[in-house]
PDB file of C-alpha atoms in Angstrom:
ATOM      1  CA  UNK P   1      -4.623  -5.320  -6.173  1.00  0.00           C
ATOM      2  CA  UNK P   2      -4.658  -4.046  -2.929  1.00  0.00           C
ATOM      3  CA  UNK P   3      -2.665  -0.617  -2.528  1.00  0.00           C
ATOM      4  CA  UNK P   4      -2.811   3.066  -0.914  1.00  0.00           C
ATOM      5  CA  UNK P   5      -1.504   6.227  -2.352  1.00  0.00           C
ATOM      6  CA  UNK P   6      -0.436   9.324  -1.004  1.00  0.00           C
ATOM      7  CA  UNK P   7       0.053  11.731  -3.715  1.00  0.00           C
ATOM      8  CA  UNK P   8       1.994  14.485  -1.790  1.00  0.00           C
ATOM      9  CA  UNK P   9       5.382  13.172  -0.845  1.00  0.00           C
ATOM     10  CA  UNK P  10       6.319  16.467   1.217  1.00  0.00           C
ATOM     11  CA  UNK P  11       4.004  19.064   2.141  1.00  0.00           C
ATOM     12  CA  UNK P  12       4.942  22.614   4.000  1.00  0.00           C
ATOM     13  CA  UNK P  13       2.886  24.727   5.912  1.00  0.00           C
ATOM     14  CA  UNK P  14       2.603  27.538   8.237  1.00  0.00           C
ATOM     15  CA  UNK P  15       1.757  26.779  11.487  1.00  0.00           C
ATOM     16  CA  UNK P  16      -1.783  27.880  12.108  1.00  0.00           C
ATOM     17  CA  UNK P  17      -3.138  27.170   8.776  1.00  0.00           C
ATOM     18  CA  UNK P  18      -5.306  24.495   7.949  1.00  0.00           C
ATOM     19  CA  UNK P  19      -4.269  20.773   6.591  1.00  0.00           C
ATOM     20  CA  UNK P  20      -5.111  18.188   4.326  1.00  0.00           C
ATOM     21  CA  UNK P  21      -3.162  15.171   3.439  1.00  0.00           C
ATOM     22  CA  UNK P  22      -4.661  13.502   0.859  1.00  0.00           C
ATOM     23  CA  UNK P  23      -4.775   9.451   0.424  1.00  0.00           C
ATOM     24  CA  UNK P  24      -6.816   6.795  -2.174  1.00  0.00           C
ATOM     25  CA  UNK P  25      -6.980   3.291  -1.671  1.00  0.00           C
ATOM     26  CA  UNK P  26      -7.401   0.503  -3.426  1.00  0.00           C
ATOM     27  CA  UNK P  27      -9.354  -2.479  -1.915  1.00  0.00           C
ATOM     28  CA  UNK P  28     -11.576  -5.196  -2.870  1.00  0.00           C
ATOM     29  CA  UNK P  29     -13.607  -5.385   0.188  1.00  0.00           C
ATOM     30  CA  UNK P  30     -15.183  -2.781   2.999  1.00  0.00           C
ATOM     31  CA  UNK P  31     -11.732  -0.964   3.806  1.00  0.00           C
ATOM     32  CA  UNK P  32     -10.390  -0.797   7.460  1.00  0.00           C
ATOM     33  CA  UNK P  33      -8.793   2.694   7.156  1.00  0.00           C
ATOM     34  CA  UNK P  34      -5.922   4.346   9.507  1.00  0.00           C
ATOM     35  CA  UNK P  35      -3.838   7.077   9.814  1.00  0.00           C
ATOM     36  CA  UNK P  36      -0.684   6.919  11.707  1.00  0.00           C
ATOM     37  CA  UNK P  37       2.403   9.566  12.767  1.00  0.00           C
ATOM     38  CA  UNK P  38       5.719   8.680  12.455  1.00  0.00           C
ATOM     39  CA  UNK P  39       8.071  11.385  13.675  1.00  0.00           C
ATOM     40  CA  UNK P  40      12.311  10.555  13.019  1.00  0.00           C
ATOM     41  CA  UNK P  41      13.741   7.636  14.463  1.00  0.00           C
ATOM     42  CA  UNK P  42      10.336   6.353  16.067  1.00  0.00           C
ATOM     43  CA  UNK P  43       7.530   4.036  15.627  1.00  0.00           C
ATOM     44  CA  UNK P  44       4.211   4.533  14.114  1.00  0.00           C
ATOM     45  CA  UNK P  45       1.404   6.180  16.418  1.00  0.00           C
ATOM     46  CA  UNK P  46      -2.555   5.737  15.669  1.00  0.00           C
ATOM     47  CA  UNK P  47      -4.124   9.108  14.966  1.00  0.00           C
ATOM     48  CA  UNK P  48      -7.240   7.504  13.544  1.00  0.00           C
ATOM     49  CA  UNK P  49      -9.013   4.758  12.397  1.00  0.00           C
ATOM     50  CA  UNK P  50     -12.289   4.254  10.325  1.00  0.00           C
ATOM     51  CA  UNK P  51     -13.965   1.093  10.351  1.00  0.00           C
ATOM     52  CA  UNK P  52     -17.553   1.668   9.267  1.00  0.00           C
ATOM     53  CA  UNK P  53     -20.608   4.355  10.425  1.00  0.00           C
ATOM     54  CA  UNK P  54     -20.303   7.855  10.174  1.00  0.00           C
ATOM     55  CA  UNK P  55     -17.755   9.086   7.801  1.00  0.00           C
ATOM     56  CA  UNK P  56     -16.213  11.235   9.447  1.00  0.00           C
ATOM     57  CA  UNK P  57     -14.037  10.251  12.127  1.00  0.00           C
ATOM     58  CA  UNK P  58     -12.734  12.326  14.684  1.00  0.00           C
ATOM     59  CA  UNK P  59      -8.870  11.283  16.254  1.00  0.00           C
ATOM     60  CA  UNK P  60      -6.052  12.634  18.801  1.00  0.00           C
ATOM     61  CA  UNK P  61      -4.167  15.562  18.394  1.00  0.00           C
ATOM     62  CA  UNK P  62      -7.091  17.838  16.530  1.00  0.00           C
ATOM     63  CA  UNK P  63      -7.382  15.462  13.599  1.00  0.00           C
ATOM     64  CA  UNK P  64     -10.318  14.415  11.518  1.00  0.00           C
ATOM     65  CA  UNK P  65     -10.263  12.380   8.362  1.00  0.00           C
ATOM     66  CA  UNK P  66     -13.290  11.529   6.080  1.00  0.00           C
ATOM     67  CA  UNK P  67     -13.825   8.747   4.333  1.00  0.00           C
ATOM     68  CA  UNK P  68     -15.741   9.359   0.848  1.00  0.00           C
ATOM     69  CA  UNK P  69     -16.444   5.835  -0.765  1.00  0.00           C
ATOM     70  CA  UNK P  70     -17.125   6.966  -4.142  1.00  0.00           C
ATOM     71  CA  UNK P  71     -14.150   8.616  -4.743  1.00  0.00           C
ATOM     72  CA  UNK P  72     -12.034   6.008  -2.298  1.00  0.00           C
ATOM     73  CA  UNK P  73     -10.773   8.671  -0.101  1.00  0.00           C
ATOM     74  CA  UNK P  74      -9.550   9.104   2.982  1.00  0.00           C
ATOM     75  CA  UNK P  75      -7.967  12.683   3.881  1.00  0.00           C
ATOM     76  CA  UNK P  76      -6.308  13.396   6.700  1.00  0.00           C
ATOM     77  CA  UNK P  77      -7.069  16.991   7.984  1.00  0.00           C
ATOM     78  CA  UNK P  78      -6.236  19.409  10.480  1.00  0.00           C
ATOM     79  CA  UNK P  79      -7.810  23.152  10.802  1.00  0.00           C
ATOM     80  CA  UNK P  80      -4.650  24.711  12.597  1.00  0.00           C
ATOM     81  CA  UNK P  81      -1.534  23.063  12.316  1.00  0.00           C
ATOM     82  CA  UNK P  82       0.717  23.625  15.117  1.00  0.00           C
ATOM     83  CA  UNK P  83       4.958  23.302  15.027  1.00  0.00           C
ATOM     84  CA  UNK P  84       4.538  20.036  16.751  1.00  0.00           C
ATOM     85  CA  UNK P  85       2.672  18.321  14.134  1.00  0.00           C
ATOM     86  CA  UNK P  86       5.521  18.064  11.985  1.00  0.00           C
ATOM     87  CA  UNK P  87       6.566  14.333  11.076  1.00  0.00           C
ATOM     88  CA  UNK P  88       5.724  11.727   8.377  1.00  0.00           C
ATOM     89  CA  UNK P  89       2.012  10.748   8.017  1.00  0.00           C
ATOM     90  CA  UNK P  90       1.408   7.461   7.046  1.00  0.00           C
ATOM     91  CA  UNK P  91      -2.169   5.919   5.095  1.00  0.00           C
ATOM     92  CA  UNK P  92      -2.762   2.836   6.085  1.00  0.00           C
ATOM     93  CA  UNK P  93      -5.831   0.124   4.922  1.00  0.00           C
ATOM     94  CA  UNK P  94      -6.331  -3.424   5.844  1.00  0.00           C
ATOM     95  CA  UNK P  95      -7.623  -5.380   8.367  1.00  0.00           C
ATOM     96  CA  UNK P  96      -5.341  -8.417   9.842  1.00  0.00           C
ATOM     97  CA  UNK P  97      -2.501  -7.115   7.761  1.00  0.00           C
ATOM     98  CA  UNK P  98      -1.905  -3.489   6.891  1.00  0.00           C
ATOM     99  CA  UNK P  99      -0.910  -1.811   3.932  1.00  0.00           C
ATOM    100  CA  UNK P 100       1.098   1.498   3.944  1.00  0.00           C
ATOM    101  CA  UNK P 101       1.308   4.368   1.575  1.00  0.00           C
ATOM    102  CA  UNK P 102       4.571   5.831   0.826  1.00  0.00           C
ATOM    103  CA  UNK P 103       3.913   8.202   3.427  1.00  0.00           C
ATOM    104  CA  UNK P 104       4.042  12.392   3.471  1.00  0.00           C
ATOM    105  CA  UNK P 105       6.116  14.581   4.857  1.00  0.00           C
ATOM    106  CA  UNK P 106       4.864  17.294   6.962  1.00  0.00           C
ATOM    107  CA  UNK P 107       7.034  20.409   7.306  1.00  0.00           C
ATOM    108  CA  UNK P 108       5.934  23.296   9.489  1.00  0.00           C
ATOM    109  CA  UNK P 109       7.421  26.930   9.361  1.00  0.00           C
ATOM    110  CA  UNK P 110       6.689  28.873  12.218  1.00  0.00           C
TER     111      UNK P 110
ATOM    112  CA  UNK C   1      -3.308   2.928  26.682  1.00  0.00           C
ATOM    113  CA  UNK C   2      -1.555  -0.589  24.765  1.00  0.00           C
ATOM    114  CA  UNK C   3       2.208  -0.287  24.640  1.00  0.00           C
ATOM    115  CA  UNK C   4       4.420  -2.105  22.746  1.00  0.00           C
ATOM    116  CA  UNK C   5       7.902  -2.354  23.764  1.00  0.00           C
ATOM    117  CA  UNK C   6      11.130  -2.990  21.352  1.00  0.00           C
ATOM    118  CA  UNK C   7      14.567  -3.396  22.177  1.00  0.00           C
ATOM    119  CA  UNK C   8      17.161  -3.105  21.010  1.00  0.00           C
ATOM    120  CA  UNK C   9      16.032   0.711  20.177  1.00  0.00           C
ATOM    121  CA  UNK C  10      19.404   0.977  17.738  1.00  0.00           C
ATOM    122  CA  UNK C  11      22.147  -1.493  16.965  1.00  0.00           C
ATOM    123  CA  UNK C  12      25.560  -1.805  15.206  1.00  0.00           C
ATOM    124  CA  UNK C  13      26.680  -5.409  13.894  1.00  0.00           C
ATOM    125  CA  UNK C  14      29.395  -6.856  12.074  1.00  0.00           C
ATOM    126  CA  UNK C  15      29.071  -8.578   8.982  1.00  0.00           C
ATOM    127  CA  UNK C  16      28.290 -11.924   8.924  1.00  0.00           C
ATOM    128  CA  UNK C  17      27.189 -11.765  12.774  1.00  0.00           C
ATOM    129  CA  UNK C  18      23.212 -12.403  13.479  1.00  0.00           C
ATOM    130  CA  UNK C  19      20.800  -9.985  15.516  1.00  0.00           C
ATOM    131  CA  UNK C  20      18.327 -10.620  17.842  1.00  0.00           C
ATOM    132  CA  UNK C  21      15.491  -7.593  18.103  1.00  0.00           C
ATOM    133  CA  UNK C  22      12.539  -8.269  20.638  1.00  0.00           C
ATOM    134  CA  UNK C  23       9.187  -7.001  20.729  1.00  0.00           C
ATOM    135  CA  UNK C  24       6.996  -7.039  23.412  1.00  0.00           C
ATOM    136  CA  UNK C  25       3.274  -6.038  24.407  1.00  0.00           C
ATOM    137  CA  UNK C  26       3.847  -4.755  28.199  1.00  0.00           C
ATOM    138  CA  UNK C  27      -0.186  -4.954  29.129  1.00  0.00           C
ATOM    139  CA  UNK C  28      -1.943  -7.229  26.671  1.00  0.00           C
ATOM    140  CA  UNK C  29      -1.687 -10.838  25.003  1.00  0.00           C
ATOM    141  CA  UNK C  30      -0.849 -10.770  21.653  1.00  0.00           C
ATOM    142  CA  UNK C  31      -1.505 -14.048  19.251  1.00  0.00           C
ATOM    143  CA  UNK C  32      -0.715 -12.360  16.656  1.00  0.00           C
ATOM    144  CA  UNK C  33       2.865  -9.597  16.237  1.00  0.00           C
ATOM    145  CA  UNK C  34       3.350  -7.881  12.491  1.00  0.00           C
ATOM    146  CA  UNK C  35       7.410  -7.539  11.441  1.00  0.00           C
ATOM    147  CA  UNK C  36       7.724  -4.460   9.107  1.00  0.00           C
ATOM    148  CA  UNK C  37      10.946  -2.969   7.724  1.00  0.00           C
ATOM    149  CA  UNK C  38      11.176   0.469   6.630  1.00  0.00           C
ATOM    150  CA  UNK C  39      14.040   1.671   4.343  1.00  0.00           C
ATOM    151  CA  UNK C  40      15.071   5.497   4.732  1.00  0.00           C
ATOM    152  CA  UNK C  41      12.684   7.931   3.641  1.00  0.00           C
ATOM    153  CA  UNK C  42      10.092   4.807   2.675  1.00  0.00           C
ATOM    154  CA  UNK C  43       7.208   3.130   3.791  1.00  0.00           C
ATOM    155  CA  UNK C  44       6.809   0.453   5.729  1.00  0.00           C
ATOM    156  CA  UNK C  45       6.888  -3.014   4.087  1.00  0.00           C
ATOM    157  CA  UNK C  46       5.674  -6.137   5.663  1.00  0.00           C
ATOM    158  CA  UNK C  47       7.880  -8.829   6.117  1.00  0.00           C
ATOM    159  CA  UNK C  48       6.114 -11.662   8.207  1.00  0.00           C
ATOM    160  CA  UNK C  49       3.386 -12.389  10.691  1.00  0.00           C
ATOM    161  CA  UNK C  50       4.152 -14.151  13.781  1.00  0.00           C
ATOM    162  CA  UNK C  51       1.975 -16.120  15.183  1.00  0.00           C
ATOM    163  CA  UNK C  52       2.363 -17.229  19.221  1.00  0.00           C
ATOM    164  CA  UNK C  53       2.913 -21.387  19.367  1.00  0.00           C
ATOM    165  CA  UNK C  54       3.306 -21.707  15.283  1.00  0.00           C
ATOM    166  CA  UNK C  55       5.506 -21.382  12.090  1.00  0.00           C
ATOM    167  CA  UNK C  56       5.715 -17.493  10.998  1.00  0.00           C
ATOM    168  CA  UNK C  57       3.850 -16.583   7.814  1.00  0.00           C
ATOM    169  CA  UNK C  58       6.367 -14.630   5.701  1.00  0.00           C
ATOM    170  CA  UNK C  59       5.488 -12.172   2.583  1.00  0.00           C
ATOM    171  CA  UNK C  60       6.602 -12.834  -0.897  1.00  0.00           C
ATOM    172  CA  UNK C  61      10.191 -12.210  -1.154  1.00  0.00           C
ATOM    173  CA  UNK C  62      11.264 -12.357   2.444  1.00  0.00           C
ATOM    174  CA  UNK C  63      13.376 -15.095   3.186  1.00  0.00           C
ATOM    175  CA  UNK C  64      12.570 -17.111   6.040  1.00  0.00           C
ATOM    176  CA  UNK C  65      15.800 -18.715   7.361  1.00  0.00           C
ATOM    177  CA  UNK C  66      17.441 -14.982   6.792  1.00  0.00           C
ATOM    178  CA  UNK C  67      14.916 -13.786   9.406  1.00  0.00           C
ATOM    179  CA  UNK C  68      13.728 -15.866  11.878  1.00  0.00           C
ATOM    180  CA  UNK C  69      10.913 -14.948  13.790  1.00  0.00           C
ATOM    181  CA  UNK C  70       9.957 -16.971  17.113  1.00  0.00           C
ATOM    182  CA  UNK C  71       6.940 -16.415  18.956  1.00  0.00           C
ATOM    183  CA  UNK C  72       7.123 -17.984  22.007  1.00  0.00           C
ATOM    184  CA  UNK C  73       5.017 -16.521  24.481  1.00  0.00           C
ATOM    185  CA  UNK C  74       1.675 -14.301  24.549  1.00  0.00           C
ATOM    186  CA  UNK C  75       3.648 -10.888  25.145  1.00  0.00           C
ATOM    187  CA  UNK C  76       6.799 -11.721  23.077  1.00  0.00           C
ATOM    188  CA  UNK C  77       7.445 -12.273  19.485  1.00  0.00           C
ATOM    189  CA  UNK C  78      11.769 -12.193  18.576  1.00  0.00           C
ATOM    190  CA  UNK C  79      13.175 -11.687  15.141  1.00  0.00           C
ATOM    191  CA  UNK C  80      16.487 -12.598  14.609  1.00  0.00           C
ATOM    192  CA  UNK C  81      18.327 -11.692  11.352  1.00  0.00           C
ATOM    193  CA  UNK C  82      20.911 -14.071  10.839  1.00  0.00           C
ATOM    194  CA  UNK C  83      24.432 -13.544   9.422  1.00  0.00           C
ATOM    195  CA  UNK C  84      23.271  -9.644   8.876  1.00  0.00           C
ATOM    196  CA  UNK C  85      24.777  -7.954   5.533  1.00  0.00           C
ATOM    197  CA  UNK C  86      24.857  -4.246   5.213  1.00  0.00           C
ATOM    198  CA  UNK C  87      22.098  -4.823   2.682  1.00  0.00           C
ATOM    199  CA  UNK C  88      20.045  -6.234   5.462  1.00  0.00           C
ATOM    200  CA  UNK C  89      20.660  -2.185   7.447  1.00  0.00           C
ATOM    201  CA  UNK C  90      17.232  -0.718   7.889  1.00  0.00           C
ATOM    202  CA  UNK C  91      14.552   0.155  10.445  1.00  0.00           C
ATOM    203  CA  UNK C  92      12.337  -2.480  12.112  1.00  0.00           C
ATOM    204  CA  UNK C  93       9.419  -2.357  13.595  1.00  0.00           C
ATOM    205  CA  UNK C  94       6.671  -4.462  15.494  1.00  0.00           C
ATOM    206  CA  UNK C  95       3.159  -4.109  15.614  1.00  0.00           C
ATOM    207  CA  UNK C  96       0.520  -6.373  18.115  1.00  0.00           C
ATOM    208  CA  UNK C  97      -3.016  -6.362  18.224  1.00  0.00           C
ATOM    209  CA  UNK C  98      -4.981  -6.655  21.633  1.00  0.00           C
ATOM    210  CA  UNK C  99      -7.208  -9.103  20.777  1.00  0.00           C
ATOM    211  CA  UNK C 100      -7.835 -11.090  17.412  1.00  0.00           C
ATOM    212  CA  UNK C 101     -10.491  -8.241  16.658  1.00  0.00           C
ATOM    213  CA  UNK C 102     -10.532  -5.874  13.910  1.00  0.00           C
ATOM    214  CA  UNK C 103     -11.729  -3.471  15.748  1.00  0.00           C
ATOM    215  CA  UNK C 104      -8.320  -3.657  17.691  1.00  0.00           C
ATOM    216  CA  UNK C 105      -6.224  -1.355  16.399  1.00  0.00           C
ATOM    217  CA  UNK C 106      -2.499  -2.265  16.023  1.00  0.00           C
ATOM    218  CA  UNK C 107       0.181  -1.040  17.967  1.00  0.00           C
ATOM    219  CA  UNK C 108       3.624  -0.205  16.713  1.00  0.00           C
ATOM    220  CA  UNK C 109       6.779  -0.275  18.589  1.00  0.00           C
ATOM    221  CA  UNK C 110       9.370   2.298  18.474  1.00  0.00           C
ATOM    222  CA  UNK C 111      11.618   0.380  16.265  1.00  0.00           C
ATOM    223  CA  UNK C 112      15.213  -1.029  16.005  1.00  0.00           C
ATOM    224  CA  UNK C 113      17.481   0.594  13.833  1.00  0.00           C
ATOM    225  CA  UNK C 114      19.958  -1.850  12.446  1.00  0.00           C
ATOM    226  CA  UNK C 115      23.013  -1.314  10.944  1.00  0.00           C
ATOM    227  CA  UNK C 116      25.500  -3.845   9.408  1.00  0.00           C
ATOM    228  CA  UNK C 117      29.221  -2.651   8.970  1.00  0.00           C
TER     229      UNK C 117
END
């Protein structure tokens, strides 16, 4: 069965340190692989997307996610987190239709 | 960059009464619009694709004549949830893709917060 999991439902951090959200998939095919920002009350917005190539994929805001097929990964990472970046991260893989993870909570303390 | 319009943003509905949330892409076709409802503090759950001149595909569980989806146009897919219940309060949300292209990412709305008194 297809599914994604994120195993950290709420995360805190101190703004400047470094980031990692973690999330593993499970797929039958070649995954399409996406990270997406949802801060309260609004939509979802694309941070990042892998697709196939090199690994590690580079998205908006300072992010950067790698995707490690052996261990069907695909963390989300940050090297200074700023107050802004707090929200709900979302894991996402599919390809017409997408299938979320449960999502984790970012928390930033200044 | 794509944009994906919804409105109503937020709405409040009596019981019984049915809803009608719109989502539109503002500068691309769309064949294809995602419906996904998110419950507080979950993810997001598919509910149905809509697909522009043709019958909605609906996920498992997601009753079809509850929540009609219309896709009438290129640039405008509607859901309407009919005779809402307060079970049927959540947050919805559109997606479109640019083209029928993987490689097109999807675009999300901001979402319509719906809630049934």
């Amino acid at each position: 069965a297809q599914s994604v999991t994120q195993p950290d439902i709420h995360i805190t951090v101190s703004e400047g340190a470094s980031l990692e959200l973690r999330c593993n998939y499970s797929y039958g095919a070649t995954p399409y692989l996406f990270w997406y920002v949802q801060s309260p009350g609004q939509g979802l917005q694309l941070l990042l997307k892998y697709f196939s190539g090199d690994t590690l994929v580079q998205g908006i805001k300072g992010f950067e996610a790698e995707f490690k097929r052996s261990q069907s990964s695909f963390n989300l990472r940050k090297p200074s987190v700023h107050w802004s970046d707090a929200a709900e991260y979302f894991c996402a893989v599919g390809a017409d239709k997408l299938i979320f993870g449960t999502g984790t909570r970012l928390q930033v303390f200044p | 960059g794509a944009v994906v319009s919804q409105h109503p943003s937020w709405v409040i509905c009596k019981s019984g009464t049915s809803v009608k949330i719109e989502c539109r892409s503002l500068d691309f076709q769309a064949t294809t619009m995602f419906w996904y409802r998110q419950f507080p503090k979950q993810s997001l759950m598919l509910m149905a694709t809509s697909n522009e001149g043709s019958k909605a595909t609906y996920e498992q569980g997601v009753e079809k004549d509850k929540f009609l989806i219309n896709h009438a146009s290129l640039t405008l897919s509607t859901l309407t949830v009919t005779s809402a219940h307060p079970e049927d309060s959540s947050f919805y949300i559109c997606s479109a893709r640019k083209m029928e292209n993987y490689n097109s990412p999807l675009h999300f709305g901001n979402g319509t917060r719906l809630t049934v008194t």
